[in-house]
Coordinates of C-alpha atoms and ligand atoms in Angstrom, one line a residue:
M1 CA 58.5 107.1 79.0
N2 CA 56.6 109.6 80.6
G3 CA 55.6 110.4 84.4
L4 CA 59.1 108.7 86.0
M5 CA 61.2 110.2 89.2
M6 CA 63.3 113.4 88.7
Q7 CA 67.1 112.8 87.0
Q8 CA 68.4 114.3 90.3
P9 CA 72.0 113.9 90.3
L10 CA 73.6 112.1 93.6
L11 CA 76.2 114.6 94.4
V12 CA 78.3 115.4 97.8
T13 CA 77.3 119.2 97.9
S14 CA 73.8 117.6 98.8
L15 CA 74.7 116.5 102.0
L16 CA 76.2 119.6 103.2
T17 CA 73.1 121.8 101.8
H18 CA 70.8 119.3 103.8
A19 CA 72.4 119.6 106.9
E20 CA 72.7 123.2 106.6
R21 CA 68.5 123.3 105.9
H22 CA 67.6 120.6 108.5
H23 CA 70.5 120.6 110.7
A24 CA 71.6 123.8 110.7
E25 CA 72.4 124.1 114.6
Q26 CA 73.7 121.1 115.6
E27 CA 77.4 121.2 116.8
I28 CA 80.9 120.3 115.3
V29 CA 83.5 120.7 117.8
S30 CA 87.1 120.1 117.0
R31 CA 90.3 119.9 119.1
R32 CA 92.5 122.2 117.2
V33 CA 96.4 121.4 116.7
E34 CA 96.6 125.3 118.3
G35 CA 95.8 123.1 121.8
D36 CA 91.8 124.7 122.0
I37 CA 88.9 123.5 121.3
H38 CA 86.8 124.9 118.4
R39 CA 82.9 124.8 117.9
Y40 CA 80.8 125.7 115.4
R41 CA 77.5 124.7 113.8
Y42 CA 76.9 123.0 110.3
R43 CA 75.2 126.8 109.4
D44 CA 78.9 127.5 109.7
L45 CA 80.5 124.7 108.1
A46 CA 78.1 125.2 104.9
Q47 CA 79.3 129.3 104.8
R48 CA 82.7 128.6 105.4
S49 CA 82.7 126.2 102.7
R50 CA 81.4 128.5 100.1
K51 CA 83.9 131.0 101.3
L52 CA 86.7 128.0 100.5
A53 CA 85.5 126.9 97.5
N54 CA 85.3 130.4 95.9
A55 CA 89.0 131.1 97.4
L56 CA 90.2 127.9 95.6
A57 CA 88.4 129.3 92.1
G58 CA 90.8 132.6 93.0
L59 CA 93.4 130.2 93.0
G60 CA 92.8 129.0 89.4
V61 CA 91.7 125.4 90.8
M62 CA 90.2 124.1 87.9
H63 CA 87.2 121.3 87.8
G64 CA 89.1 117.6 87.8
E65 CA 92.0 119.0 89.6
R66 CA 93.5 117.5 92.8
V67 CA 93.2 119.3 96.2
A68 CA 95.3 117.8 98.7
T69 CA 94.7 117.5 102.4
L70 CA 97.3 116.6 104.8
A71 CA 95.2 117.2 107.7
W72 CA 93.9 115.5 111.1
N73 CA 90.3 115.2 111.8
G74 CA 89.0 119.0 112.0
Y75 CA 86.1 121.7 111.4
R76 CA 88.9 123.0 108.2
H77 CA 89.3 119.5 107.0
M78 CA 85.5 118.7 106.5
E79 CA 85.2 122.2 104.9
L80 CA 88.0 121.0 102.5
Y81 CA 85.8 117.7 102.1
F82 CA 82.8 119.9 100.5
A83 CA 84.4 123.1 99.2
V84 CA 87.4 120.7 97.4
S85 CA 84.7 117.8 95.7
G86 CA 81.8 120.1 95.4
S87 CA 83.4 122.8 93.7
G88 CA 84.0 119.9 90.9
A89 CA 88.2 119.3 92.1
V90 CA 89.0 115.9 93.7
L91 CA 89.8 116.2 97.2
H92 CA 93.0 114.1 97.3
T93 CA 93.7 113.0 101.5
L94 CA 97.1 112.5 102.3
N95 CA 98.1 110.0 105.2
P96 CA 100.8 111.8 107.2
R97 CA 102.3 108.7 108.8
L98 CA 103.7 107.3 105.4
H99 CA 107.4 107.8 104.2
V100 CA 108.3 111.0 103.0
D101 CA 109.7 109.4 100.0
Q102 CA 106.0 107.3 99.7
L103 CA 103.8 110.7 100.2
A104 CA 106.0 112.9 97.5
Y105 CA 105.7 110.0 95.2
I106 CA 102.0 109.9 95.6
I107 CA 101.8 114.0 95.2
D108 CA 103.4 113.5 92.0
H109 CA 101.4 110.7 91.1
A110 CA 98.3 112.2 91.7
E111 CA 99.5 115.9 90.2
D112 CA 98.2 117.6 92.8
R113 CA 97.8 121.3 92.5
V114 CA 97.8 122.6 95.8
V115 CA 98.6 121.3 99.2
F116 CA 96.7 121.9 102.4
F117 CA 98.6 121.1 105.8
D118 CA 98.0 121.2 109.8
L119 CA 100.5 123.3 111.1
T120 CA 101.8 119.8 113.1
F121 CA 103.2 118.3 109.3
L122 CA 105.0 121.9 108.7
P123 CA 108.1 119.8 109.2
L124 CA 106.7 116.8 106.9
I125 CA 105.6 119.7 104.1
E126 CA 109.5 120.3 104.2
S127 CA 111.1 117.6 103.2
V128 CA 108.1 116.4 100.4
A129 CA 108.7 120.0 99.3
S130 CA 112.1 119.3 98.0
R131 CA 111.3 115.7 96.6
I132 CA 108.3 116.1 94.5
S133 CA 108.5 117.6 90.8
S134 CA 106.4 120.3 90.1
P135 CA 105.7 123.5 92.3
K136 CA 102.5 123.3 94.7
V137 CA 100.7 125.9 96.0
F138 CA 101.1 125.3 100.1
V139 CA 98.4 126.5 102.2
A140 CA 98.9 126.1 106.1
M141 CA 95.2 125.4 108.1
T142 CA 95.7 128.1 110.7
D143 CA 95.1 131.7 111.3
R144 CA 97.6 134.4 111.0
A145 CA 98.5 134.6 114.5
N146 CA 100.0 130.8 114.2
M147 CA 101.4 131.2 110.6
P148 CA 104.6 129.6 110.9
E149 CA 108.0 130.7 109.5
A150 CA 108.2 128.5 106.6
H151 CA 111.9 128.7 105.4
G152 CA 112.3 125.4 103.6
L153 CA 109.7 125.8 101.4
P154 CA 110.3 126.9 98.0
V155 CA 107.2 129.1 97.0
T156 CA 105.2 131.0 99.2
L157 CA 103.0 129.8 101.8
L158 CA 99.6 130.9 102.4
C159 CA 97.3 131.3 105.0
Y160 CA 93.8 129.2 105.5
E161 CA 91.9 131.8 107.4
D162 CA 93.4 134.9 105.2
L163 CA 92.8 132.9 102.2
I164 CA 89.1 132.6 102.7
D165 CA 88.8 136.0 104.4
G166 CA 87.9 138.3 101.6
H167 CA 85.6 135.3 99.9
S168 CA 82.0 135.7 99.3
D169 CA 79.7 132.9 101.2
Q170 CA 77.7 133.0 98.6
F171 CA 79.0 130.0 96.2
A172 CA 76.4 128.4 93.5
W173 CA 77.5 124.6 93.6
P174 CA 77.7 122.9 90.1
L175 CA 75.7 120.5 89.0
L176 CA 78.1 118.1 88.3
D177 CA 78.1 114.6 86.5
E178 CA 77.1 112.2 89.8
N179 CA 79.9 109.9 87.8
E180 CA 82.7 112.5 88.5
A181 CA 85.1 111.8 90.6
S182 CA 85.1 113.3 94.1
S183 CA 87.8 112.2 96.3
L184 CA 91.4 110.5 96.2
C185 CA 92.9 108.3 98.6
Y186 CA 95.9 106.1 98.1
T187 CA 95.6 102.3 99.4
S188 CA 98.2 102.2 102.9
G189 CA 100.4 100.1 101.0
T190 CA 101.5 97.6 103.8
T191 CA 101.5 95.2 100.4
G192 CA 103.5 97.2 97.8
N193 CA 103.5 100.5 95.9
P194 CA 100.5 102.7 97.3
K195 CA 97.6 102.8 94.6
G196 CA 95.1 105.7 94.1
V197 CA 91.4 105.0 94.7
L198 CA 89.2 107.3 93.3
Y199 CA 85.6 107.6 94.6
S200 CA 82.7 109.0 92.8
H201 CA 79.9 111.4 93.8
R202 CA 77.6 108.8 92.7
S203 CA 79.5 106.1 95.3
T204 CA 80.3 108.6 98.0
V205 CA 76.5 109.5 98.6
L206 CA 75.5 105.7 97.9
H207 CA 77.7 104.4 100.6
T208 CA 76.4 107.6 103.4
Y209 CA 73.1 105.8 102.6
A210 CA 74.3 102.0 103.6
A211 CA 76.6 102.8 105.6
A212 CA 74.2 105.2 108.0
L213 CA 71.6 102.5 108.0
P214 CA 70.7 100.8 112.0
D215 CA 72.4 97.7 110.8
S216 CA 75.1 98.8 109.3
L217 CA 77.1 101.8 111.3
N218 CA 73.8 102.5 113.0
C219 CA 74.1 106.7 112.9
S220 CA 71.5 109.3 113.6
A221 CA 70.5 113.0 114.5
R222 CA 70.5 112.0 118.3
D223 CA 74.0 110.4 117.9
V224 CA 77.3 112.3 119.0
I225 CA 79.8 111.2 117.0
L226 CA 83.9 110.7 117.2
P227 CA 85.5 109.7 114.3
V228 CA 88.8 108.7 116.0
V229 CA 89.7 107.1 112.3
P230 CA 91.4 109.7 110.5
M231 CA 90.1 111.7 107.6
F232 CA 92.8 111.3 105.6
H233 CA 92.5 107.6 105.4
V234 CA 89.1 106.2 103.3
N235 CA 87.5 109.2 104.5
A236 CA 87.4 108.6 108.1
W237 CA 84.7 105.4 106.6
G238 CA 82.3 108.0 105.8
L239 CA 81.5 109.5 108.9
P240 CA 81.8 113.3 108.0
Y241 CA 79.5 112.4 105.3
I242 CA 76.9 110.2 107.3
A243 CA 77.0 113.0 110.3
C244 CA 75.7 115.6 107.4
M245 CA 73.0 113.2 106.1
V246 CA 71.7 112.5 109.6
G247 CA 72.0 115.2 111.2
A248 CA 74.5 113.9 114.0
K249 CA 76.7 116.2 116.2
L250 CA 80.7 115.9 114.9
V251 CA 83.5 115.7 117.9
F252 CA 86.7 115.5 115.9
P253 CA 89.7 114.9 117.9
G254 CA 92.7 116.5 116.0
P255 CA 96.2 114.9 116.9
A256 CA 95.6 113.8 120.4
L257 CA 95.0 110.1 119.8
D258 CA 96.2 109.1 123.2
G259 CA 93.6 107.5 125.6
K260 CA 93.2 110.1 128.3
S261 CA 92.7 113.0 125.4
L262 CA 89.9 110.6 124.0
Y263 CA 88.8 109.9 127.0
E264 CA 88.4 113.5 128.5
L265 CA 86.5 114.5 125.2
I266 CA 84.4 111.6 124.9
E267 CA 83.1 112.5 128.9
S268 CA 83.0 116.3 127.9
E269 CA 81.1 116.0 124.7
Q270 CA 79.3 113.2 125.4
V271 CA 79.8 111.3 122.7
T272 CA 77.4 108.1 122.0
L273 CA 79.3 106.5 119.2
S274 CA 83.0 106.2 118.6
A275 CA 85.1 104.4 115.5
G276 CA 88.5 103.5 115.4
V277 CA 91.0 100.6 114.8
P278 CA 91.7 98.4 118.1
T279 CA 95.5 99.9 118.4
V280 CA 93.5 103.2 119.6
W281 CA 91.2 101.4 121.4
Q282 CA 93.7 99.4 123.5
G283 CA 95.2 102.7 124.2
L284 CA 91.6 104.2 125.5
L285 CA 90.9 100.8 127.6
R286 CA 93.9 101.0 129.5
H287 CA 93.6 104.5 130.0
A288 CA 89.9 103.9 131.6
G289 CA 91.0 100.8 133.1
E290 CA 93.7 102.0 135.2
R291 CA 91.4 104.7 136.7
G292 CA 88.4 102.8 137.3
A293 CA 86.6 104.9 134.8
T294 CA 83.5 104.6 133.2
F295 CA 81.5 106.0 130.3
S296 CA 79.0 108.2 131.3
S297 CA 77.3 108.6 127.3
M298 CA 79.1 106.2 124.9
R299 CA 77.2 103.1 123.8
R300 CA 78.6 101.7 120.7
T301 CA 82.1 101.8 119.0
I302 CA 82.9 100.8 115.9
V303 CA 85.7 98.7 115.5
G304 CA 87.3 97.8 112.3
G305 CA 90.5 97.9 109.8
A306 CA 91.9 95.0 112.0
P307 CA 90.0 91.6 113.5
C308 CA 88.8 93.5 116.5
P309 CA 90.4 91.0 119.6
T310 CA 87.1 89.2 121.2
A311 CA 89.1 89.9 124.5
M312 CA 88.7 93.7 123.4
T313 CA 84.9 93.1 122.7
T314 CA 84.1 91.6 125.8
E315 CA 86.1 94.7 127.9
F316 CA 83.9 97.3 125.9
Q317 CA 80.5 95.6 126.5
E318 CA 81.3 93.6 130.1
R319 CA 82.9 96.6 131.5
Y320 CA 81.7 99.5 130.7
E321 CA 78.3 98.9 128.7
V322 CA 80.1 99.7 125.3
D323 CA 78.7 98.0 122.7
V324 CA 80.9 96.7 120.2
L325 CA 80.0 96.8 116.4
H326 CA 83.0 94.9 114.5
A327 CA 83.1 96.4 110.6
W328 CA 85.3 95.2 107.8
G329 CA 85.9 97.4 104.6
M330 CA 89.1 98.8 102.7
T331 CA 90.2 101.2 100.5
E332 CA 88.5 99.9 97.7
L333 CA 85.0 99.6 99.0
S334 CA 85.1 103.4 100.7
P335 CA 85.5 101.4 102.9
V336 CA 82.3 99.7 104.5
G337 CA 81.9 96.4 103.3
T338 CA 80.4 94.1 106.2
V339 CA 78.9 94.9 109.9
C340 CA 78.3 92.4 112.4
S341 CA 74.9 93.3 113.8
F342 CA 72.8 90.6 115.5
K343 CA 69.7 89.5 113.9
A344 CA 66.6 88.4 116.0
Q345 CA 67.7 85.3 116.8
H346 CA 71.0 85.8 118.0
L347 CA 69.6 88.0 121.0
T348 CA 68.8 85.6 122.6
W349 CA 71.9 82.7 122.0
P350 CA 73.9 82.3 125.1
T351 CA 76.6 85.3 125.9
Q352 CA 80.1 83.1 124.6
Q353 CA 78.1 82.3 121.4
R354 CA 77.5 85.6 120.8
Y355 CA 80.8 86.7 121.5
A356 CA 81.6 84.2 119.0
L357 CA 79.7 85.5 116.1
Q358 CA 81.0 89.3 117.0
A359 CA 84.3 88.0 116.3
K360 CA 83.1 87.9 112.6
Q361 CA 83.9 90.6 110.5
G362 CA 79.6 90.9 110.1
R363 CA 77.0 90.6 107.2
A364 CA 77.2 92.6 104.0
V365 CA 75.6 95.7 103.8
F366 CA 73.1 96.1 100.9
G367 CA 74.8 97.4 97.6
I368 CA 77.6 95.1 98.4
D369 CA 77.4 91.6 97.1
M370 CA 80.2 89.3 98.2
R371 CA 81.6 85.5 97.5
I372 CA 84.1 83.2 98.3
V373 CA 86.1 81.0 95.5
D374 CA 88.8 78.8 95.5
V375 CA 92.4 79.0 93.8
D376 CA 90.8 78.2 90.7
G377 CA 88.2 80.7 91.1
K378 CA 85.3 78.5 91.6
E379 CA 82.8 79.7 94.0
L380 CA 82.1 78.1 97.1
P381 CA 79.2 77.3 99.4
W382 CA 78.7 79.6 102.5
G383 CA 77.8 77.4 105.9
T384 CA 80.9 75.1 105.5
H385 CA 84.1 75.1 107.3
E386 CA 86.1 76.1 104.1
A387 CA 87.8 79.0 103.6
G388 CA 88.4 80.5 100.0
D389 CA 89.2 84.2 98.9
L390 CA 86.9 87.0 99.5
Q391 CA 85.6 88.9 96.2
V392 CA 83.1 91.7 96.4
R393 CA 81.2 94.1 94.0
G394 CA 79.1 96.8 94.5
P395 CA 78.8 100.6 93.3
W396 CA 81.2 102.1 95.7
V397 CA 83.9 99.5 94.9
A398 CA 86.7 100.4 92.9
S399 CA 86.6 99.6 89.6
G400 CA 90.7 100.3 88.7
Y401 CA 93.3 102.4 90.2
F402 CA 93.9 106.2 89.4
G403 CA 96.1 106.6 86.6
G404 CA 95.3 103.7 84.9
E405 CA 98.7 101.8 84.6
E406 CA 98.0 98.9 86.6
A407 CA 96.2 95.8 85.2
S408 CA 92.3 96.1 85.9
P409 CA 92.1 94.2 89.4
L410 CA 88.9 92.7 88.5
C411 CA 88.2 89.0 88.5
D412 CA 84.6 88.4 85.9
G413 CA 83.7 91.8 87.3
W414 CA 84.6 90.9 90.7
F415 CA 86.8 92.8 92.9
P416 CA 89.5 90.5 95.1
T417 CA 89.8 91.8 98.2
G418 CA 93.1 89.7 99.3
D419 CA 91.8 88.5 102.0
V420 CA 90.8 84.9 103.0
A421 CA 87.0 84.3 104.6
K422 CA 84.5 82.0 105.6
I423 CA 80.8 83.0 105.2
D424 CA 78.5 81.2 107.2
S425 CA 74.9 80.1 106.2
D426 CA 73.7 83.4 108.5
G427 CA 75.6 85.4 105.7
F428 CA 78.6 86.5 108.5
M429 CA 81.6 86.6 106.8
Q430 CA 84.9 85.4 108.7
I431 CA 88.6 87.2 107.7
T432 CA 90.5 84.1 108.9
D433 CA 93.5 85.9 106.9
R434 CA 95.0 88.0 104.8
S435 CA 96.2 86.1 101.3
K436 CA 99.7 86.8 102.0
D437 CA 99.2 86.2 105.7
V438 CA 98.3 82.6 105.9
I439 CA 100.0 79.9 107.4
K440 CA 100.5 76.7 105.8
S441 CA 101.0 73.7 108.0
G442 CA 101.4 70.3 106.1
G443 CA 99.4 71.4 103.4
E444 CA 97.1 72.6 105.7
W445 CA 95.5 76.7 106.4
I446 CA 96.0 77.6 110.5
S447 CA 94.0 80.6 110.7
S448 CA 96.5 83.4 112.1
I449 CA 93.9 85.6 113.0
D450 CA 92.2 82.8 115.5
I451 CA 95.6 82.1 117.2
E452 CA 96.1 85.5 117.9
N453 CA 92.3 86.1 119.1
V454 CA 93.1 83.2 121.6
A455 CA 96.6 84.6 122.9
C456 CA 94.1 88.3 123.8
L457 CA 92.5 86.4 125.7
H458 CA 95.2 85.8 128.4
P459 CA 95.0 88.5 130.7
Q460 CA 98.7 89.1 130.8
V461 CA 98.7 89.5 127.3
A462 CA 98.8 93.4 125.5
S463 CA 99.0 92.5 121.9
A464 CA 99.5 89.6 120.0
V465 CA 101.1 88.9 116.3
C466 CA 101.2 84.9 115.1
I467 CA 103.2 84.9 111.6
A468 CA 104.3 81.7 109.0
A469 CA 108.0 81.0 110.2
R470 CA 109.7 78.1 108.0
H471 CA 109.7 75.3 109.3
P472 CA 112.1 72.2 108.1
K473 CA 109.4 69.5 108.4
W474 CA 106.0 71.0 108.0
D475 CA 106.9 74.0 105.2
E476 CA 105.6 76.7 107.7
R477 CA 104.6 76.2 111.2
P478 CA 102.7 79.2 113.3
L479 CA 105.1 81.8 115.6
L480 CA 103.6 84.0 117.9
L481 CA 105.2 87.3 118.7
V482 CA 103.8 88.6 122.5
V483 CA 103.5 92.0 123.9
R484 CA 103.3 91.2 127.4
K485 CA 101.8 93.9 129.6
P486 CA 103.4 95.8 132.0
E487 CA 104.5 94.1 135.0
A488 CA 103.6 91.0 133.6
T489 CA 105.9 87.8 134.5
L490 CA 104.3 85.6 131.4
R491 CA 106.0 82.9 130.0
C492 CA 106.3 80.8 127.0
E493 CA 105.4 77.4 128.6
E494 CA 102.7 79.0 130.4
L495 CA 101.2 80.8 127.4
L496 CA 101.4 78.0 125.2
D497 CA 99.4 75.5 127.8
F498 CA 96.7 78.4 127.7
F499 CA 96.2 77.2 123.7
D500 CA 95.3 73.4 125.0
G501 CA 91.4 73.3 124.3
R502 CA 91.2 76.3 123.1
V503 CA 92.4 75.6 119.2
A504 CA 93.2 72.5 117.5
K505 CA 96.6 70.5 118.9
W506 CA 98.4 71.2 115.5
W507 CA 97.5 74.6 115.4
K508 CA 99.1 75.7 118.3
P509 CA 102.5 77.7 118.0
D510 CA 105.4 75.8 118.2
A511 CA 106.8 78.9 119.9
V512 CA 106.6 82.2 121.5
V513 CA 108.5 85.1 121.2
F514 CA 108.3 88.2 123.4
I515 CA 108.9 91.4 121.8
D516 CA 108.9 94.8 123.0
A517 CA 106.2 96.6 120.7
V518 CA 104.5 95.4 117.5
P519 CA 105.4 97.7 114.5
L520 CA 102.3 99.5 112.9
G521 CA 102.1 101.0 109.5
A522 CA 100.6 104.4 108.2
T523 CA 97.1 103.6 109.5
G524 CA 97.7 102.0 113.0
K525 CA 97.7 98.3 111.4
V526 CA 100.9 96.0 112.4
L527 CA 103.1 95.5 110.1
K528 CA 103.3 91.6 109.8
N529 CA 105.4 91.8 106.8
R530 CA 108.3 94.2 108.9
L531 CA 107.4 91.0 111.6
R532 CA 108.2 88.0 109.1
D533 CA 110.5 89.4 107.1
Q534 CA 112.4 89.3 110.8
Y535 CA 111.6 86.0 112.1
R536 CA 110.4 84.1 109.5
D537 CA 113.5 81.8 109.8
Y538 CA 113.1 81.4 113.2
Y539 CA 112.5 77.7 113.7
L540 CA 115.4 77.3 111.2
T541 CA 118.2 78.6 113.4
V542 CA 116.4 77.5 116.6
Ligands
ADP1 P1 91.1 100.5 106.4 O1 92.3 100.3 106.8 O2 90.0 101.2 105.7 O3 90.5 98.7 106.7 P2 92.6 99.0 104.2 O4 92.4 99.5 102.5 O5 94.1 100.0 104.8 O6 91.5 99.7 104.4 O7 93.0 98.1 104.7 C1 91.9 96.9 104.5 C2 92.2 95.5 104.8 O8 91.9 95.7 106.4 C3 91.3 94.3 104.7 O9 91.8 94.1 103.2 C4 91.6 93.5 105.5 O10 92.8 92.8 105.2 C5 91.8 94.3 106.7 N1 90.4 94.5 107.6 C6 90.1 95.9 107.6 N2 88.7 95.3 108.4 C7 88.9 94.2 109.0 C8 88.6 93.6 109.9 N3 87.3 93.9 110.6 N4 88.8 92.5 110.0 C9 90.2 92.1 109.6 N5 90.6 92.3 108.9 C10 90.5 93.8 108.6

């Protein structure tokens, strides 16, 4: 039909060219691995990305080939985001917290041609290099003055700044098909082997639109955004792309993710919005709490990747006046699925009721369709107490895995998330468990997340994990593993009494075990399976 809208492919480079044209002077600040703070502007990002695209062509990287990064959040990583995807290759972000064997497996599986890495990871790269099957080109993301001696590498090591130096800053971004792959990320592998999730240009741009909205991650040109969530895992929840779309100032923390470094960066750069997993925020809150510090500019923080305990939401909001945006997502969802932002009627709710709402993972952003189903795949109604398997679909939801050797994960066109959830009548979804984490006591489900939430409310509890332990009478009973705050004197009975009146009687854990630290996986999430392996038979042996 004549007179229709233009056919313009949705491409990742359109975000960069938009930022260069409309927000050229906006700053990108990075704490570098070299130790100093680096500053430049979107104009420089665009120019250097084009130089890098020329350099990649010079290295012989072909259309559709994978280029890997093993890097912290920083400007060079951001240049790779655009140069690799924009020139038609696929950006494969590697998670440095994975075991070296898993990394080697992933690099081989993805058939990466070139691997760019931050200096921190040279020892890791040296170990990986001897385990991978085909030789790669390795590029250290630094300048000549900081180039390391690398005896452990079987191939020549290139220097990032040298690599791009001689190249022109003119490069015509190719007009790709929007359905081509732009980037690749492997699932964190807490359950089973890592699987590759392939994002397309189209899915990335659509996700960027949706995630930036006021009721989503709520980003604008007036924001100074600190993505603590790593660029090596699910594209830092899309924030580098979002920042380009809206023209926000970006602040990258590099390798320094401890409470003190983050606090200093937030204050010195006047960050307004940050994003990270709860375990990272624990460090920040501890640092701020010990010093009686306040946040002079930060007004919002996005918490996701794991449930945000109500105690954390309360502390952020009441002590620091930082609003918590609780979000849920997955690698397979690019990652944003739901965000817990209030509707008008919630603004007048009593405080405690609002905190209860904020413990939920929130409502679906436009583009994500969600439902809960029972064991037979039958859809369950919203607004009841019944929980079911959470399924989603949408233009930025994976339909399969890279390599295609796995059977399709879809059920009737829906992606099964592996999470168990309830959805209230207002459409707010609440995860009660991952399917593998649920506790089944005497045939009834108990939510481990609810129990952890209550335990975290106790002032002497630093962190808490609830697992299913085998039980001679009830099949399974909840067992609570707790890390106490320094100098806490809390005893088991005292903590168990704390549950009275806060959860149903039969949900109360039968025992508490104090542990020194919680084992964390590659993305900062609690490795529940490791704790389960260790404590599964606790009730059979006491
Ligand atoms: P990401 O780390 O980006 O969330 P992963 O694919 O590694 O992505 O993990 C996804 C899983 O993490 C989800 O299926 C869910 O179990 C858990 N998860 C993510 N966000 C939350 C949240 N806000 N509350 C509870 N669980 C969450």
